[in-house]
Structures are given as C-alpha cells and as structure tokens.
PDB file of C-alpha atoms in Angstrom:
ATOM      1  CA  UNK A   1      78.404 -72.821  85.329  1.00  0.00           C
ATOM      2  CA  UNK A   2      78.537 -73.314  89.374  1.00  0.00           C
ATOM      3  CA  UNK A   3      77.824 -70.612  91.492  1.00  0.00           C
ATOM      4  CA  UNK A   4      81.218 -70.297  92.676  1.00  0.00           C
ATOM      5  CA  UNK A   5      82.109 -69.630  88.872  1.00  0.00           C
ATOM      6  CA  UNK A   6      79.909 -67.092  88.452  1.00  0.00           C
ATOM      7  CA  UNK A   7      81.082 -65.172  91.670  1.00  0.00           C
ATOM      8  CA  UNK A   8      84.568 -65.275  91.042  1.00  0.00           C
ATOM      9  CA  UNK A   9      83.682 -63.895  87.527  1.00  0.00           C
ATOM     10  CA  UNK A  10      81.729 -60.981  88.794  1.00  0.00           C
ATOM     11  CA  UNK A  11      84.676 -60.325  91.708  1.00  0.00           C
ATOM     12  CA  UNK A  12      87.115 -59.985  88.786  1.00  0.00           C
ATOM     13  CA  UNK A  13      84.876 -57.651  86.412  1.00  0.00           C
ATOM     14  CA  UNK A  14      83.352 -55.603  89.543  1.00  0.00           C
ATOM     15  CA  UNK A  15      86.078 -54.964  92.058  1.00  0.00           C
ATOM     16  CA  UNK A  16      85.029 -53.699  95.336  1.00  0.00           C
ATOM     17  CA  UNK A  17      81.185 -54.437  94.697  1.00  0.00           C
ATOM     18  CA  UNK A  18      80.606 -58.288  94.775  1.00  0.00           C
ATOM     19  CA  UNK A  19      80.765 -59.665  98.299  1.00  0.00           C
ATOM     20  CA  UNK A  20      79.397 -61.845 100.765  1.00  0.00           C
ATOM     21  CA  UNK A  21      79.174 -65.223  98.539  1.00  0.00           C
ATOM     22  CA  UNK A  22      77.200 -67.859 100.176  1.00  0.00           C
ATOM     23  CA  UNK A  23      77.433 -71.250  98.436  1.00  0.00           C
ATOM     24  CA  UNK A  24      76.514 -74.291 101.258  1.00  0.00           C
ATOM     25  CA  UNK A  25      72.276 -72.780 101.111  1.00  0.00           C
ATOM     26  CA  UNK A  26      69.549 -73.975  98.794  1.00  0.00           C
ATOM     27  CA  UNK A  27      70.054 -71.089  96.660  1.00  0.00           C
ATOM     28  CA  UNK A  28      73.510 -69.830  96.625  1.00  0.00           C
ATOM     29  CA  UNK A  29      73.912 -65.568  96.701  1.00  0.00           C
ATOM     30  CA  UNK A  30      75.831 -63.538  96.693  1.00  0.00           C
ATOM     31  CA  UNK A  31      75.733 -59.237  97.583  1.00  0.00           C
ATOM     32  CA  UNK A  32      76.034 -56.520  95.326  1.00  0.00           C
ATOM     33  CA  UNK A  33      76.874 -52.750  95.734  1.00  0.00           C
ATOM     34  CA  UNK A  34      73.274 -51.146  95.971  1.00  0.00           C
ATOM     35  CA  UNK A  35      74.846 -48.380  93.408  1.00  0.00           C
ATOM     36  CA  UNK A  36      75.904 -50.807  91.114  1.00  0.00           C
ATOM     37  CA  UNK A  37      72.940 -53.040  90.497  1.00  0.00           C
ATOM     38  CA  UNK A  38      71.736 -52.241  87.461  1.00  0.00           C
ATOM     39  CA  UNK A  39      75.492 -52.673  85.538  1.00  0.00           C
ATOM     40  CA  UNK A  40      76.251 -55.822  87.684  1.00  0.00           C
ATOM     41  CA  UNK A  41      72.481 -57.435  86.184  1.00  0.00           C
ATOM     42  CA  UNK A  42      73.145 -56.270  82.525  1.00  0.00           C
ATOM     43  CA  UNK A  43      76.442 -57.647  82.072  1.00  0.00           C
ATOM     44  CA  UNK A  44      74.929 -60.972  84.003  1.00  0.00           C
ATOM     45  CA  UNK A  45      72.054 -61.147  81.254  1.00  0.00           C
ATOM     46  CA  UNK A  46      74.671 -59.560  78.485  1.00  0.00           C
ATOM     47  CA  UNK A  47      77.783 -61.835  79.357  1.00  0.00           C
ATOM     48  CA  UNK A  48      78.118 -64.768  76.958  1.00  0.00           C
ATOM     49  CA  UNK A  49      78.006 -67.908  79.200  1.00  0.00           C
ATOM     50  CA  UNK A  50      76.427 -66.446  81.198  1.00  0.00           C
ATOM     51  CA  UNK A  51      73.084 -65.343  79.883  1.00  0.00           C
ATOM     52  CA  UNK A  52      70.771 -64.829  82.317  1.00  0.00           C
ATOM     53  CA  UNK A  53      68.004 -63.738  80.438  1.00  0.00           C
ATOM     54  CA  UNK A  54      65.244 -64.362  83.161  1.00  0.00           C
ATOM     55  CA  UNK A  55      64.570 -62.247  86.314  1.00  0.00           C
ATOM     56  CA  UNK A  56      62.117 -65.085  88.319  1.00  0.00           C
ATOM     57  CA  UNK A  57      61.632 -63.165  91.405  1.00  0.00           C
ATOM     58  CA  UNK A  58      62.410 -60.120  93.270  1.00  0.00           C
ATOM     59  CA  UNK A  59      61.364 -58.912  96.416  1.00  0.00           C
ATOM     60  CA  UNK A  60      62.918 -57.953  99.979  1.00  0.00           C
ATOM     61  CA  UNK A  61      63.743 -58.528 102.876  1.00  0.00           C
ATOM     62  CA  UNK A  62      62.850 -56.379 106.666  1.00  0.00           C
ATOM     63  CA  UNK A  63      66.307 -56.647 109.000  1.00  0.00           C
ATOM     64  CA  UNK A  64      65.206 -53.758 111.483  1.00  0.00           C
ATOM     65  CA  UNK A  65      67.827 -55.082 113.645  1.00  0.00           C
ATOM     66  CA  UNK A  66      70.525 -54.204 111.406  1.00  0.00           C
ATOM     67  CA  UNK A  67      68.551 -51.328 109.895  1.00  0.00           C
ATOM     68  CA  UNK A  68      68.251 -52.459 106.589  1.00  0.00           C
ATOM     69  CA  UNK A  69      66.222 -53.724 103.891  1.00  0.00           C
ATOM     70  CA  UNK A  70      67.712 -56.190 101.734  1.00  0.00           C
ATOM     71  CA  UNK A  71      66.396 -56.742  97.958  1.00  0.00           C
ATOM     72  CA  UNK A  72      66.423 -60.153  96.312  1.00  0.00           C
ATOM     73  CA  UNK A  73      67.183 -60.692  93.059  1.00  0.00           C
ATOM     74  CA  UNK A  74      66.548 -64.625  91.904  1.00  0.00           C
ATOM     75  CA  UNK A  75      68.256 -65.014  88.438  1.00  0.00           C
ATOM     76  CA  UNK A  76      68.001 -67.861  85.894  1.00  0.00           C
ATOM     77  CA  UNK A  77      69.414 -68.356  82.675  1.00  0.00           C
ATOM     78  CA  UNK A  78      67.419 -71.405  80.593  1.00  0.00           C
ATOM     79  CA  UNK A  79      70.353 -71.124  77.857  1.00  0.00           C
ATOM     80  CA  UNK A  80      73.055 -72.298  80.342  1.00  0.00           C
ATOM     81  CA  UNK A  81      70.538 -73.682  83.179  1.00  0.00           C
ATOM     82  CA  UNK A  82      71.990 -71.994  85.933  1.00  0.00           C
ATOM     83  CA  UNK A  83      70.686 -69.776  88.492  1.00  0.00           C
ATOM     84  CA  UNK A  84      72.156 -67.525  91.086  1.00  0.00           C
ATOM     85  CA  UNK A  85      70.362 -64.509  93.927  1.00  0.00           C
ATOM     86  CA  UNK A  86      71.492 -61.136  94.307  1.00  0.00           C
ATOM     87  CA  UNK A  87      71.273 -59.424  97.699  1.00  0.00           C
ATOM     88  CA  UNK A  88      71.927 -55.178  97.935  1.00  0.00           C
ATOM     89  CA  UNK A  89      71.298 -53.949 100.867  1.00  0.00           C
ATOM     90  CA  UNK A  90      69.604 -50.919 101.726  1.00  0.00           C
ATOM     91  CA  UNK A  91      68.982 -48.426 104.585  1.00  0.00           C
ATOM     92  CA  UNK A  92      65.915 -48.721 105.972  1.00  0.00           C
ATOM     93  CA  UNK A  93      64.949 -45.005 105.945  1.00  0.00           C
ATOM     94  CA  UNK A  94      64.341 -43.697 102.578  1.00  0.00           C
ATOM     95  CA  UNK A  95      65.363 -47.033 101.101  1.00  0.00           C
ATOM     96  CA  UNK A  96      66.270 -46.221  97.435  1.00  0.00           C
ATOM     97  CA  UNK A  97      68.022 -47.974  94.631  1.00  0.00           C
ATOM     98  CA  UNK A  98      67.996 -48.393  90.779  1.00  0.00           C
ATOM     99  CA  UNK A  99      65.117 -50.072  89.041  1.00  0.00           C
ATOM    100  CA  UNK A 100      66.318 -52.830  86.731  1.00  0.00           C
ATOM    101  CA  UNK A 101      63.576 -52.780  84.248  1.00  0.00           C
ATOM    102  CA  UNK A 102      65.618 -51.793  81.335  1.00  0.00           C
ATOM    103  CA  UNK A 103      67.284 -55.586  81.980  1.00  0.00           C
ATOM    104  CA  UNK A 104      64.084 -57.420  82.404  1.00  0.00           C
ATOM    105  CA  UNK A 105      60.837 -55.975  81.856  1.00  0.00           C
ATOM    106  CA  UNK A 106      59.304 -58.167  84.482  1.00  0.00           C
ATOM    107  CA  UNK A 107      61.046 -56.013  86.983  1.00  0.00           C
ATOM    108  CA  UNK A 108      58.364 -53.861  86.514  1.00  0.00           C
ATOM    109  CA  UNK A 109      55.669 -55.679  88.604  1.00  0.00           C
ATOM    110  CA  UNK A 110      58.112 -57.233  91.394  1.00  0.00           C
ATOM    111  CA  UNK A 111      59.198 -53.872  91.763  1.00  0.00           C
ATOM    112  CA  UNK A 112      56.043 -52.031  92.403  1.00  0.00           C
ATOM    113  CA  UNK A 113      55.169 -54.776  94.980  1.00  0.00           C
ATOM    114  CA  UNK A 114      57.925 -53.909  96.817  1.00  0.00           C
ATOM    115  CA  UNK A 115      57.536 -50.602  96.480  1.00  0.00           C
ATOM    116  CA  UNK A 116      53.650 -51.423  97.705  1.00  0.00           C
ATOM    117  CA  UNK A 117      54.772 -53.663 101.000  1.00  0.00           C
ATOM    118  CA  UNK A 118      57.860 -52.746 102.140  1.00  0.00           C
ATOM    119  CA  UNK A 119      58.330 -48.493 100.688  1.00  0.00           C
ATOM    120  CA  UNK A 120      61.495 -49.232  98.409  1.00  0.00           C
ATOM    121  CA  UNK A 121      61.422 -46.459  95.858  1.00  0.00           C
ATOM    122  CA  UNK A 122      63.298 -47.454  92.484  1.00  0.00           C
ATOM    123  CA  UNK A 123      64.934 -44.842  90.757  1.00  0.00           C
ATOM    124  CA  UNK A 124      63.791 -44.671  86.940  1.00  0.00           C
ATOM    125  CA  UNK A 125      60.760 -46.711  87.550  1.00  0.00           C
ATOM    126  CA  UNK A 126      58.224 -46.239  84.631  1.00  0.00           C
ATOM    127  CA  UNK A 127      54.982 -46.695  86.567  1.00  0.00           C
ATOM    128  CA  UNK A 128      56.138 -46.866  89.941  1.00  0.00           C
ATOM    129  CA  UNK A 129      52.467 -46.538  92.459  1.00  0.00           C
ATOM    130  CA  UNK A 130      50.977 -49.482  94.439  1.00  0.00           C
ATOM    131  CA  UNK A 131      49.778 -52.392  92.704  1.00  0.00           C
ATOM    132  CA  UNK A 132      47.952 -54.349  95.601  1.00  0.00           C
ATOM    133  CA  UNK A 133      46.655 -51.745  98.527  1.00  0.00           C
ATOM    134  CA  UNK A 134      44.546 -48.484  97.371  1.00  0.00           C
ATOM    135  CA  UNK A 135      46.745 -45.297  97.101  1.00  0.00           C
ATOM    136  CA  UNK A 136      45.667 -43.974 100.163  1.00  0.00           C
ATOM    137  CA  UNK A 137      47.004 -47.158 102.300  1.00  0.00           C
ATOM    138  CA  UNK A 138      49.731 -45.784 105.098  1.00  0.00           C
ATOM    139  CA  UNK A 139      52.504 -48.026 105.882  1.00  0.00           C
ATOM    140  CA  UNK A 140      53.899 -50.918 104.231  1.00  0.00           C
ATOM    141  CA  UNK A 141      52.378 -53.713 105.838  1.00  0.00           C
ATOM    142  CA  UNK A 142      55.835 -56.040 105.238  1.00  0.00           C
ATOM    143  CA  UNK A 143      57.846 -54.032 107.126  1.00  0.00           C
ATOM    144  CA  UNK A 144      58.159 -55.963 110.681  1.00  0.00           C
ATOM    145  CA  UNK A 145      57.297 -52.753 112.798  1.00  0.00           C
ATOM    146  CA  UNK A 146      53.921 -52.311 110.543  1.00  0.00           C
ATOM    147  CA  UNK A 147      51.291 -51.457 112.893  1.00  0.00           C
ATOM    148  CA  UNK A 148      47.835 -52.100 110.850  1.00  0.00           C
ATOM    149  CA  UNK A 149      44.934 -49.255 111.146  1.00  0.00           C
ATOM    150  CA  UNK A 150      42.107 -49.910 113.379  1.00  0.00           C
ATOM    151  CA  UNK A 151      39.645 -49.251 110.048  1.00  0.00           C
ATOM    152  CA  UNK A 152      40.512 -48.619 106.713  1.00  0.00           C
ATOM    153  CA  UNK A 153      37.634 -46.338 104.601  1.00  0.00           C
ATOM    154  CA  UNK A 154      35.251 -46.562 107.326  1.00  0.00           C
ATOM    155  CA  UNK A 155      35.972 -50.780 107.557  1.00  0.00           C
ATOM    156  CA  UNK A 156      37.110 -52.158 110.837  1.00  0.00           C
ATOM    157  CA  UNK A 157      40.555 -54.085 109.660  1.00  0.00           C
ATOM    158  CA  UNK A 158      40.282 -55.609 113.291  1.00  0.00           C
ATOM    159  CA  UNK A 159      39.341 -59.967 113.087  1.00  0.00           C
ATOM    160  CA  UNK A 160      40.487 -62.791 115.591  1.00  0.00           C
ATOM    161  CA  UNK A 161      43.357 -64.675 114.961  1.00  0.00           C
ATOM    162  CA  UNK A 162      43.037 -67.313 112.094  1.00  0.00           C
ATOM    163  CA  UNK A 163      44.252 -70.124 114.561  1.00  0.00           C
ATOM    164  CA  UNK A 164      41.138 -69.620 117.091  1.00  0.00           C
ATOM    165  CA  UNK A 165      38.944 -70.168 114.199  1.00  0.00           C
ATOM    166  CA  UNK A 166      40.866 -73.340 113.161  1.00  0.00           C
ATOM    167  CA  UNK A 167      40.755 -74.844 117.245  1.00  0.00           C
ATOM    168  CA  UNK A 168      37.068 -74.485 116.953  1.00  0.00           C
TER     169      UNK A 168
END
C-alpha cells in the first residue's frame, strides 16, 4: 500500500485528526492529533492490510521558532512492506502526550530517550526516568536553547571544539 493509501484511509477512519500529508520527501508523513496517538497507532498495527507491527524509531524534533516539539513516529509493517512517519506536535512547555507502549513494546526505550534529551513526558509510561544522563542532569541537552553546565559532579564539561583538534 502507497503512502497516499494509507493517508486517505486514516482521513476517513479519524476525521479531524490526520493532516498535513507530505508525499514528494524520502519518507512520506503525515500529522496526527497529539490526543489521539495512541488509537491512530493501534488501529495502524491492528488494521488488516495494514499491519504495521514494527515501531523502528521514535524520537523528536526542537522547532523553538514555532514553539513546539514535534515527535516522530517511523512505522513499518514487514507483512505488507510498507512504511509510513507520524508527526504530533507538541507545545514546547510542559510537552506531554500518550506513551504508545501498549502498541509496541519498543516504545519503551525511544521514549525514555526522549524523555532524557528533549523533557517529553509520556503519559502511562511504565519506567519513564533517564536512560543516558545521571538523574541529577538539568536540561535536556537536545533542546536547541540547551545551555550545557560549566562542570557536572565536580568535572569541567568545558573542551575545544572538535574541528580545532581535526585542523591540527
């Protein structure tokens, strides 16, 4: 099934929630309702023909200029070989939206990165806590108006650019 196939389908079962269908990139995407995420990916995964029983990726996307966060959801489905990406946007304070673990379990890990780089909390999360910087770690170091720490636990985070060592 094309892209275009699997938009129109989801327009028709989700009024009012599917939008913004991009087909002429690399990986065709469309947007979904933040709220309605986590029915939108179960009938996707559900949905005969359309089966998409693997979540590949999912992580996000900083867009201070239009205050939001945008999550990324790349879906494939080895039973019908075809793929399509989610996008639900988010505001960028107090970002917030569903977690879709209870559709793919591997949810679990992408999320908590997220969570860990750019401060998305996912509602319903099992385990939800940082899963690469210590617990104490301010910021979200993704975010594009991250400032890093001078010293983190008494070590200077401070080292010249990686290019200057390359020109030498």
């Amino acid at each position: 099934m094309d892209a275009k196939t699997i938009y129109d389908t989801l327009e028709k079962e989700f009024p009012g929630k599917i939008s913004c269908f991009k087909e002429e990139v690399l990986d065709p995407y469309l947007s979904v309702s933040a709220p309605a995420i986590v029915e939108v990916c179960r009938y996707l995964r559900d949905q005969p023909g359309l089966e998409f029983e693997v979540l590949s990726d999912l992580t996000a996307v900083d867009l201070p200029k239009e205050n939001k966060l945008q999550i990324v959801y790349h879906l494939y489905s080895y039973s019908q070989r075809h793929q399509i990406v989610l996008k639900a946007d988010l505001p960028r304070e107090e970002p917030r939206i569903a977690t879709v673990e209870g559709v793919w379990s591997a949810a679990n890990w992408f999320e908590r990165e997220v969570f860990d780089l750019f401060g998305v909390f996912f509602d319903g999360h099992s385990d939800l806590r940082r899963i690469l910087l210590p617990e104490d770690w301010l910021g979200y170091p993704l975010r594009k108006d991250y400032v890093e720490e001078e010293e983190y636990d008494g070590i200077s985070t401070q080292r010249a650019p990686l290019v200057e060592k390359l020109l030498r």
